[in-house]
mmCIF file with all atom_site columns, C-alpha atoms in Angstrom:
data_model
loop_
_atom_site.group_PDB
_atom_site.id
_atom_site.type_symbol
_atom_site.label_atom_id
_atom_site.label_alt_id
_atom_site.label_comp_id
_atom_site.label_asym_id
_atom_site.label_entity_id
_atom_site.label_seq_id
_atom_site.pdbx_PDB_ins_code
_atom_site.Cartn_x
_atom_site.Cartn_y
_atom_site.Cartn_z
_atom_site.occupancy
_atom_site.B_iso_or_equiv
_atom_site.pdbx_formal_charge
_atom_site.auth_seq_id
_atom_site.auth_comp_id
_atom_site.auth_asym_id
_atom_site.auth_atom_id
_atom_site.pdbx_PDB_model_num
ATOM 1   C CA . MET B 1 1   ? 30.926  1.477   -20.685 1.00 59.00 ? 49  MET B CA 1
ATOM 2   C CA . ARG B 1 2   ? 32.234  -0.711  -17.829 1.00 83.00 ? 50  ARG B CA 1
ATOM 3   C CA . LYS B 1 3   ? 31.978  2.094   -15.580 1.00 83.00 ? 51  LYS B CA 1
ATOM 4   C CA . ARG B 1 4   ? 28.202  2.433   -16.557 1.00 89.00 ? 52  ARG B CA 1
ATOM 5   C CA . VAL B 1 5   ? 27.149  -1.268  -16.169 1.00 90.00 ? 53  VAL B CA 1
ATOM 6   C CA . ARG B 1 6   ? 28.758  -0.840  -12.761 1.00 88.00 ? 54  ARG B CA 1
ATOM 7   C CA . SER B 1 7   ? 26.878  2.506   -12.029 1.00 90.00 ? 55  SER B CA 1
ATOM 8   C CA . THR B 1 8   ? 24.227  0.927   -13.206 1.00 93.00 ? 56  THR B CA 1
ATOM 9   C CA . CYS B 1 9   ? 24.668  -2.394  -11.016 1.00 92.00 ? 57  CYS B CA 1
ATOM 10  C CA . LYS B 1 10  ? 25.080  -0.325  -8.378  1.00 93.00 ? 58  LYS B CA 1
ATOM 11  C CA . TRP B 1 11  ? 22.243  2.000   -7.476  1.00 94.00 ? 59  TRP B CA 1
ATOM 12  C CA . GLY B 1 12  ? 19.650  -0.661  -9.111  1.00 95.00 ? 60  GLY B CA 1
ATOM 13  C CA . GLY B 1 13  ? 21.502  -2.822  -6.321  1.00 95.00 ? 61  GLY B CA 1
ATOM 14  C CA . THR B 1 14  ? 20.742  -0.050  -3.896  1.00 96.00 ? 62  THR B CA 1
ATOM 15  C CA . VAL B 1 15  ? 17.154  0.797   -4.780  1.00 96.00 ? 63  VAL B CA 1
ATOM 16  C CA . LEU B 1 16  ? 16.481  -3.034  -4.822  1.00 96.00 ? 64  LEU B CA 1
ATOM 17  C CA . THR B 1 17  ? 17.682  -3.698  -1.039  1.00 96.00 ? 65  THR B CA 1
ATOM 18  C CA . VAL B 1 18  ? 15.635  -0.163  -0.169  1.00 96.00 ? 66  VAL B CA 1
ATOM 19  C CA . LEU B 1 19  ? 12.475  -2.099  -1.820  1.00 95.00 ? 67  LEU B CA 1
ATOM 20  C CA . LEU B 1 20  ? 13.322  -5.199  0.141   1.00 93.00 ? 68  LEU B CA 1
ATOM 21  C CA . LEU B 1 21  ? 13.876  -3.197  3.678   1.00 93.00 ? 69  LEU B CA 1
ATOM 22  C CA . VAL B 1 22  ? 10.503  -1.920  3.006   1.00 92.00 ? 70  VAL B CA 1
ATOM 23  C CA . ALA B 1 23  ? 8.752   -4.838  2.037   1.00 89.00 ? 71  ALA B CA 1
ATOM 24  C CA . TRP B 1 24  ? 10.261  -6.648  5.070   1.00 90.00 ? 72  TRP B CA 1
ATOM 25  C CA . VAL B 1 25  ? 9.373   -3.814  7.787   1.00 88.00 ? 73  VAL B CA 1
ATOM 26  C CA . GLY B 1 26  ? 5.949   -3.370  5.861   1.00 88.00 ? 74  GLY B CA 1
ATOM 27  C CA . SER B 1 27  ? 5.382   -6.960  6.265   1.00 86.00 ? 75  SER B CA 1
ATOM 28  C CA . ALA B 1 28  ? 4.658   -6.847  9.949   1.00 82.00 ? 76  ALA B CA 1
ATOM 29  C CA . TRP B 1 29  ? 1.786   -4.909  9.354   1.00 82.00 ? 77  TRP B CA 1
ATOM 30  C CA . TRP B 1 30  ? 0.424   -5.432  5.534   1.00 83.00 ? 78  TRP B CA 1
ATOM 31  C CA . MET B 1 31  ? 0.392   -8.954  3.769   1.00 83.00 ? 79  MET B CA 1
ATOM 32  C CA . TRP B 1 32  ? 0.861   -9.507  0.183   1.00 80.00 ? 80  TRP B CA 1
ATOM 33  C CA . CYS B 1 33  ? -0.737  -12.517 -1.639  1.00 81.00 ? 81  CYS B CA 1
ATOM 34  C CA . TRP B 1 34  ? -0.396  -13.772 -5.754  1.00 74.00 ? 82  TRP B CA 1
ATOM 35  C CA . LEU B 1 35  ? -2.567  -16.399 -5.928  1.00 68.00 ? 83  LEU B CA 1
ATOM 36  C CA . GLU B 1 36  ? -3.773  -19.148 -8.968  1.00 60.00 ? 84  GLU B CA 1
ATOM 37  C CA . LEU B 1 37  ? -0.050  -19.739 -9.804  1.00 59.00 ? 85  LEU B CA 1
ATOM 38  C CA . PRO B 1 38  ? -0.273  -22.568 -12.168 1.00 56.00 ? 86  PRO B CA 1
ATOM 39  C CA . PRO B 1 39  ? -0.234  -24.963 -11.496 1.00 58.00 ? 87  PRO B CA 1
ATOM 40  C CA . SER B 1 40  ? -1.914  -24.204 -8.134  1.00 65.00 ? 88  SER B CA 1
ATOM 41  C CA . GLY B 1 41  ? 0.462   -22.113 -6.244  1.00 75.00 ? 89  GLY B CA 1
ATOM 42  C CA . ASP B 1 42  ? 0.182   -18.805 -4.230  1.00 81.00 ? 90  ASP B CA 1
ATOM 43  C CA . VAL B 1 43  ? 3.126   -16.620 -3.576  1.00 84.00 ? 91  VAL B CA 1
ATOM 44  C CA . MET B 1 44  ? 2.568   -15.064 -0.060  1.00 85.00 ? 92  MET B CA 1
ATOM 45  C CA . VAL B 1 45  ? 4.525   -12.111 1.844   1.00 87.00 ? 93  VAL B CA 1
ATOM 46  C CA . TYR B 1 46  ? 3.559   -11.866 5.488   1.00 83.00 ? 94  TYR B CA 1
ATOM 47  C CA . SER B 1 47  ? 5.516   -11.550 8.972   1.00 86.00 ? 95  SER B CA 1
ATOM 48  C CA . GLY B 1 48  ? 8.882   -10.907 7.448   1.00 88.00 ? 96  GLY B CA 1
ATOM 49  C CA . ALA B 1 49  ? 8.903   -13.939 5.003   1.00 89.00 ? 97  ALA B CA 1
ATOM 50  C CA . ALA B 1 50  ? 8.034   -15.120 1.515   1.00 88.00 ? 98  ALA B CA 1
ATOM 51  C CA . MET B 1 51  ? 5.672   -18.118 1.355   1.00 86.00 ? 99  MET B CA 1
ATOM 52  C CA . ILE B 1 52  ? 5.680   -20.219 -1.635  1.00 84.00 ? 100 ILE B CA 1
ATOM 53  C CA . SER B 1 53  ? 3.229   -23.281 -1.611  1.00 82.00 ? 101 SER B CA 1
ATOM 54  C CA . TRP B 1 54  ? 1.713   -25.578 -4.147  1.00 77.00 ? 102 TRP B CA 1
ATOM 55  C CA . GLN B 1 55  ? -0.624  -28.624 -4.137  1.00 75.00 ? 103 GLN B CA 1
ATOM 56  C CA . GLU B 1 56  ? 0.027   -32.439 -4.619  1.00 70.00 ? 104 GLU B CA 1
ATOM 57  C CA . PRO B 1 57  ? -1.389  -33.964 -6.718  1.00 62.00 ? 105 PRO B CA 1
ATOM 58  C CA . TRP B 1 58  ? -1.417  -31.079 -9.264  1.00 56.00 ? 106 TRP B CA 1
ATOM 59  C CA . SER B 1 59  ? -4.884  -29.581 -9.312  1.00 50.00 ? 107 SER B CA 1
ATOM 60  C CA . PHE B 1 60  ? -6.518  -26.563 -10.695 1.00 48.00 ? 108 PHE B CA 1
ATOM 61  C CA . PRO B 1 61  ? -8.913  -24.861 -8.389  1.00 48.00 ? 109 PRO B CA 1
ATOM 62  C CA . PRO B 1 62  ? -10.794 -21.300 -9.300  1.00 44.00 ? 110 PRO B CA 1
ATOM 63  C CA . ARG B 1 63  ? -8.623  -18.336 -7.217  1.00 45.00 ? 111 ARG B CA 1
ATOM 64  C CA . ALA B 1 64  ? -8.442  -14.803 -7.198  1.00 42.00 ? 112 ALA B CA 1
ATOM 65  C CA . ILE B 1 65  ? -5.591  -12.087 -6.443  1.00 42.00 ? 113 ILE B CA 1
ATOM 66  C CA . HIS B 1 66  ? -6.219  -11.096 -2.134  1.00 43.00 ? 114 HIS B CA 1
ATOM 67  C CA . TRP B 1 67  ? -4.362  -8.177  -1.118  1.00 44.00 ? 115 TRP B CA 1
ATOM 68  C CA . SER B 1 68  ? -5.028  -7.231  2.692   1.00 46.00 ? 116 SER B CA 1
ATOM 69  C CA . GLY B 1 69  ? -3.762  -5.290  5.230   1.00 47.00 ? 117 GLY B CA 1
ATOM 70  C CA . PRO B 1 70  ? -3.663  -4.121  7.927   1.00 47.00 ? 118 PRO B CA 1
ATOM 71  C CA . ASP B 1 71  ? -3.605  -7.650  9.280   1.00 47.00 ? 119 ASP B CA 1
ATOM 72  C CA . ARG B 1 72  ? -1.359  -8.296  12.316  1.00 47.00 ? 120 ARG B CA 1
ATOM 73  C CA . ASN B 1 73  ? -1.852  -11.813 13.607  1.00 50.00 ? 121 ASN B CA 1
ATOM 74  C CA . ASP B 1 74  ? 0.316   -11.497 16.485  1.00 50.00 ? 122 ASP B CA 1
ATOM 75  C CA . GLN B 1 75  ? 2.975   -13.627 15.005  1.00 56.00 ? 123 GLN B CA 1
ATOM 76  C CA . PRO B 1 76  ? 6.744   -12.557 15.198  1.00 64.00 ? 124 PRO B CA 1
ATOM 77  C CA . PHE B 1 77  ? 8.754   -12.156 11.961  1.00 74.00 ? 125 PHE B CA 1
ATOM 78  C CA . LEU B 1 78  ? 10.248  -15.420 10.725  1.00 76.00 ? 126 LEU B CA 1
ATOM 79  C CA . TRP B 1 79  ? 13.869  -15.662 10.570  1.00 80.00 ? 127 TRP B CA 1
ATOM 80  C CA . GLY B 1 80  ? 14.414  -19.211 9.562   1.00 83.00 ? 128 GLY B CA 1
ATOM 81  C CA . PHE B 1 81  ? 14.012  -20.890 6.794   1.00 85.00 ? 129 PHE B CA 1
ATOM 82  C CA . GLU B 1 82  ? 11.220  -23.610 6.751   1.00 82.00 ? 130 GLU B CA 1
ATOM 83  C CA . VAL B 1 83  ? 9.688   -26.362 4.421   1.00 82.00 ? 131 VAL B CA 1
ATOM 84  C CA . ILE B 1 84  ? 6.485   -28.493 5.441   1.00 79.00 ? 132 ILE B CA 1
ATOM 85  C CA . ARG B 1 85  ? 5.693   -30.703 3.679   1.00 77.00 ? 133 ARG B CA 1
ATOM 86  C CA . GLY B 1 86  ? 2.046   -32.955 3.590   1.00 72.00 ? 134 GLY B CA 1
ATOM 87  C CA . PHE B 1 87  ? -0.025  -30.052 4.797   1.00 67.00 ? 135 PHE B CA 1
ATOM 88  C CA . PRO B 1 88  ? -3.347  -31.558 4.566   1.00 72.00 ? 136 PRO B CA 1
ATOM 89  C CA . MET B 1 89  ? -6.476  -29.602 2.081   1.00 70.00 ? 137 MET B CA 1
ATOM 90  C CA . LYS B 1 90  ? -10.030 -29.702 1.970   1.00 71.00 ? 138 LYS B CA 1
ATOM 91  C CA . ASN B 1 91  ? -10.052 -31.495 -1.275  1.00 70.00 ? 139 ASN B CA 1
ATOM 92  C CA . GLY B 1 92  ? -8.097  -34.621 -0.361  1.00 72.00 ? 140 GLY B CA 1
ATOM 93  C CA . SER B 1 93  ? -4.681  -33.229 -1.701  1.00 73.00 ? 141 SER B CA 1
ATOM 94  C CA . THR B 1 94  ? -1.458  -32.063 0.272   1.00 77.00 ? 142 THR B CA 1
ATOM 95  C CA . GLN B 1 95  ? -0.143  -28.575 0.188   1.00 77.00 ? 143 GLN B CA 1
ATOM 96  C CA . VAL B 1 96  ? 4.104   -27.841 0.474   1.00 80.00 ? 144 VAL B CA 1
ATOM 97  C CA . LEU B 1 97  ? 4.858   -24.362 2.300   1.00 81.00 ? 145 LEU B CA 1
ATOM 98  C CA . ILE B 1 98  ? 8.323   -22.883 1.559   1.00 85.00 ? 146 ILE B CA 1
ATOM 99  C CA . PHE B 1 99  ? 8.800   -20.211 4.033   1.00 87.00 ? 147 PHE B CA 1
ATOM 100 C CA . VAL B 1 100 ? 11.943  -17.690 2.916   1.00 90.00 ? 148 VAL B CA 1
ATOM 101 C CA . PRO B 1 101 ? 13.010  -14.761 5.084   1.00 91.00 ? 149 PRO B CA 1
ATOM 102 C CA . ILE B 1 102 ? 12.624  -11.768 3.355   1.00 91.00 ? 150 ILE B CA 1
ATOM 103 C CA . TRP B 1 103 ? 16.362  -10.754 5.494   1.00 91.00 ? 151 TRP B CA 1
ATOM 104 C CA . SER B 1 104 ? 17.781  -13.468 2.693   1.00 93.00 ? 152 SER B CA 1
ATOM 105 C CA . PHE B 1 105 ? 17.029  -11.742 -0.269  1.00 94.00 ? 153 PHE B CA 1
ATOM 106 C CA . VAL B 1 106 ? 18.389  -8.128  1.486   1.00 94.00 ? 154 VAL B CA 1
ATOM 107 C CA . LEU B 1 107 ? 21.306  -9.989  2.464   1.00 94.00 ? 155 LEU B CA 1
ATOM 108 C CA . LEU B 1 108 ? 21.865  -11.461 -1.237  1.00 95.00 ? 156 LEU B CA 1
ATOM 109 C CA . THR B 1 109 ? 21.393  -7.913  -2.921  1.00 96.00 ? 157 THR B CA 1
ATOM 110 C CA . ALA B 1 110 ? 23.042  -5.574  -0.310  1.00 96.00 ? 158 ALA B CA 1
ATOM 111 C CA . MET B 1 111 ? 26.191  -7.797  -0.188  1.00 96.00 ? 159 MET B CA 1
ATOM 112 C CA . PRO B 1 112 ? 27.042  -7.300  -3.653  1.00 95.00 ? 160 PRO B CA 1
ATOM 113 C CA . THR B 1 113 ? 26.130  -3.547  -3.807  1.00 95.00 ? 161 THR B CA 1
ATOM 114 C CA . ALA B 1 114 ? 28.476  -3.006  -0.834  1.00 94.00 ? 162 ALA B CA 1
ATOM 115 C CA . TRP B 1 115 ? 31.086  -4.419  -2.517  1.00 93.00 ? 163 TRP B CA 1
ATOM 116 C CA . LEU B 1 116 ? 30.808  -2.545  -5.944  1.00 91.00 ? 164 LEU B CA 1
ATOM 117 C CA . PHE B 1 117 ? 30.619  0.868   -3.779  1.00 91.00 ? 165 PHE B CA 1
ATOM 118 C CA . TRP B 1 118 ? 33.707  -0.359  -1.557  1.00 89.00 ? 166 TRP B CA 1
ATOM 119 C CA . ARG B 1 119 ? 35.478  -1.379  -4.848  1.00 84.00 ? 167 ARG B CA 1
ATOM 120 C CA . ASP B 1 120 ? 34.822  2.332   -6.327  1.00 82.00 ? 168 ASP B CA 1
ATOM 121 C CA . ARG B 1 121 ? 35.694  4.296   -3.440  1.00 77.00 ? 169 ARG B CA 1
ATOM 122 C CA . ARG B 1 122 ? 38.170  6.957   -4.425  1.00 75.00 ? 170 ARG B CA 1
ATOM 123 C CA . ARG B 1 123 ? 41.924  7.140   -2.978  1.00 70.00 ? 171 ARG B CA 1
ATOM 124 C CA . ALA B 1 124 ? 43.567  9.935   -1.105  1.00 76.00 ? 172 ALA B CA 1
ATOM 125 C CA . PRO B 1 125 ? 45.869  11.757  -3.599  1.00 78.00 ? 173 PRO B CA 1
ATOM 126 C CA . GLY B 1 126 ? 49.256  10.017  -2.562  1.00 79.00 ? 174 GLY B CA 1
ATOM 127 C CA . LEU B 1 127 ? 48.634  6.870   -1.877  1.00 82.00 ? 175 LEU B CA 1
ATOM 128 C CA . CYS B 1 128 ? 48.662  3.513   -4.080  1.00 83.00 ? 176 CYS B CA 1
ATOM 129 C CA . VAL B 1 129 ? 45.890  3.000   -6.314  1.00 78.00 ? 177 VAL B CA 1
ATOM 130 C CA . LYS B 1 130 ? 45.889  -0.738  -5.646  1.00 80.00 ? 178 LYS B CA 1
ATOM 131 C CA . CYS B 1 131 ? 46.486  -1.207  -2.425  1.00 82.00 ? 179 CYS B CA 1
ATOM 132 C CA . GLY B 1 132 ? 46.562  2.186   -0.439  1.00 80.00 ? 180 GLY B CA 1
ATOM 133 C CA . TYR B 1 133 ? 49.836  2.246   0.348   1.00 84.00 ? 181 TYR B CA 1
ATOM 134 C CA . ASP B 1 134 ? 50.892  5.696   1.339   1.00 84.00 ? 182 ASP B CA 1
ATOM 135 C CA . LEU B 1 135 ? 53.272  7.035   -1.329  1.00 81.00 ? 183 LEU B CA 1
ATOM 136 C CA . ARG B 1 136 ? 53.858  10.685  -0.090  1.00 81.00 ? 184 ARG B CA 1
ATOM 137 C CA . GLY B 1 137 ? 57.455  11.945  0.880   1.00 76.00 ? 185 GLY B CA 1
ATOM 138 C CA . ALA B 1 138 ? 59.391  9.377   -0.955  1.00 71.00 ? 186 ALA B CA 1
ATOM 139 C CA . ASP B 1 139 ? 60.392  8.993   -4.750  1.00 76.00 ? 187 ASP B CA 1
ATOM 140 C CA . HIS B 1 140 ? 58.422  5.720   -5.921  1.00 73.00 ? 188 HIS B CA 1
ATOM 141 C CA . LYS B 1 141 ? 58.967  3.765   -9.245  1.00 79.00 ? 189 LYS B CA 1
ATOM 142 C CA . VAL B 1 142 ? 56.371  1.123   -7.891  1.00 84.00 ? 190 VAL B CA 1
ATOM 143 C CA . CYS B 1 143 ? 54.679  0.719   -4.894  1.00 86.00 ? 191 CYS B CA 1
ATOM 144 C CA . PRO B 1 144 ? 56.841  -1.146  -2.185  1.00 85.00 ? 192 PRO B CA 1
ATOM 145 C CA . GLU B 1 145 ? 53.736  -3.170  -1.136  1.00 83.00 ? 193 GLU B CA 1
ATOM 146 C CA . CYS B 1 146 ? 52.204  -4.153  -3.966  1.00 87.00 ? 194 CYS B CA 1
ATOM 147 C CA . GLY B 1 147 ? 54.485  -3.513  -7.332  1.00 86.00 ? 195 GLY B CA 1
ATOM 148 C CA . SER B 1 148 ? 52.050  -1.589  -9.157  1.00 83.00 ? 196 SER B CA 1
ATOM 149 C CA . PRO B 1 149 ? 53.278  1.862   -10.743 1.00 81.00 ? 197 PRO B CA 1
ATOM 150 C CA . PRO B 1 150 ? 51.896  5.015   -9.214  1.00 71.00 ? 198 PRO B CA 1
ATOM 151 C CA . PRO B 1 151 ? 49.195  6.446   -11.070 1.00 66.00 ? 199 PRO B CA 1
ATOM 152 C CA . LEU B 1 152 ? 50.043  9.156   -13.770 1.00 66.00 ? 200 LEU B CA 1
ATOM 153 C CA . PRO B 1 153 ? 49.456  12.737  -12.464 1.00 63.00 ? 201 PRO B CA 1
ATOM 154 C CA . SER B 1 154 ? 46.670  14.693  -14.077 1.00 58.00 ? 202 SER B CA 1
ATOM 155 C CA . PRO B 1 155 ? 46.686  17.411  -16.754 1.00 58.00 ? 203 PRO B CA 1
ATOM 156 C CA . ALA B 1 156 ? 45.709  19.924  -13.651 1.00 58.00 ? 204 ALA B CA 1
ATOM 157 C CA . GLU B 1 157 ? 48.771  18.920  -11.272 1.00 53.00 ? 205 GLU B CA 1
ATOM 158 C CA . PRO B 1 158 ? 51.956  20.215  -12.225 1.00 53.00 ? 206 PRO B CA 1
ATOM 159 C CA . ARG B 1 159 ? 54.908  17.454  -12.987 1.00 54.00 ? 207 ARG B CA 1
ATOM 160 C CA . GLU B 1 160 ? 58.251  17.113  -11.344 1.00 55.00 ? 208 GLU B CA 1
ATOM 161 C CA . GLY B 1 161 ? 60.838  19.415  -12.815 1.00 54.00 ? 209 GLY B CA 1
ATOM 162 C CA . VAL B 1 162 ? 58.463  21.591  -14.621 1.00 54.00 ? 210 VAL B CA 1
ATOM 163 C CA . LYS B 1 163 ? 57.276  24.854  -13.384 1.00 59.00 ? 211 LYS B CA 1
ATOM 164 C CA . SER B 1 164 ? 53.973  26.151  -13.389 1.00 56.00 ? 212 SER B CA 1
ATOM 165 C CA . PRO B 1 165 ? 53.470  29.587  -14.928 1.00 58.00 ? 213 PRO B CA 1
ATOM 166 C CA . ALA B 1 166 ? 53.348  32.712  -13.229 1.00 58.00 ? 214 ALA B CA 1
ATOM 167 C CA . PRO B 1 167 ? 49.944  34.429  -12.882 1.00 57.00 ? 215 PRO B CA 1
#
């Protein structure tokens, strides 16, 4: 069960990372907007960043979902985090804008996914399972580096002192 969960996390993280990379690169040409988020908020993805906004004081003007593209507005990718508070609106309220670069989401998904793949990598035969120390060539009861016992031989491998049957 544990192996299945880890495998699901590895491949789910890989798919999520690839989708975020596509959104990050695609946001240079396309803009995605989700409007009318209560209370009076918006979420937009463009120029390499996700923008979250809301109005103060809270109001509920009618809005709609808007998809646009190709919309290259000569604005470079946004690489840093930014908060703009007090952006004036026509109705007298102020708007709060928070810009979060998409690369941060890519990093938040890619790092744990890469760690899971690194953790589950296969070791060459004759190496310590825990630390990777080369145990070939000498008869070790335990690994001299970390003290862990050597892995048990698989049923396909002949054990020491036992002759394999002649074909």
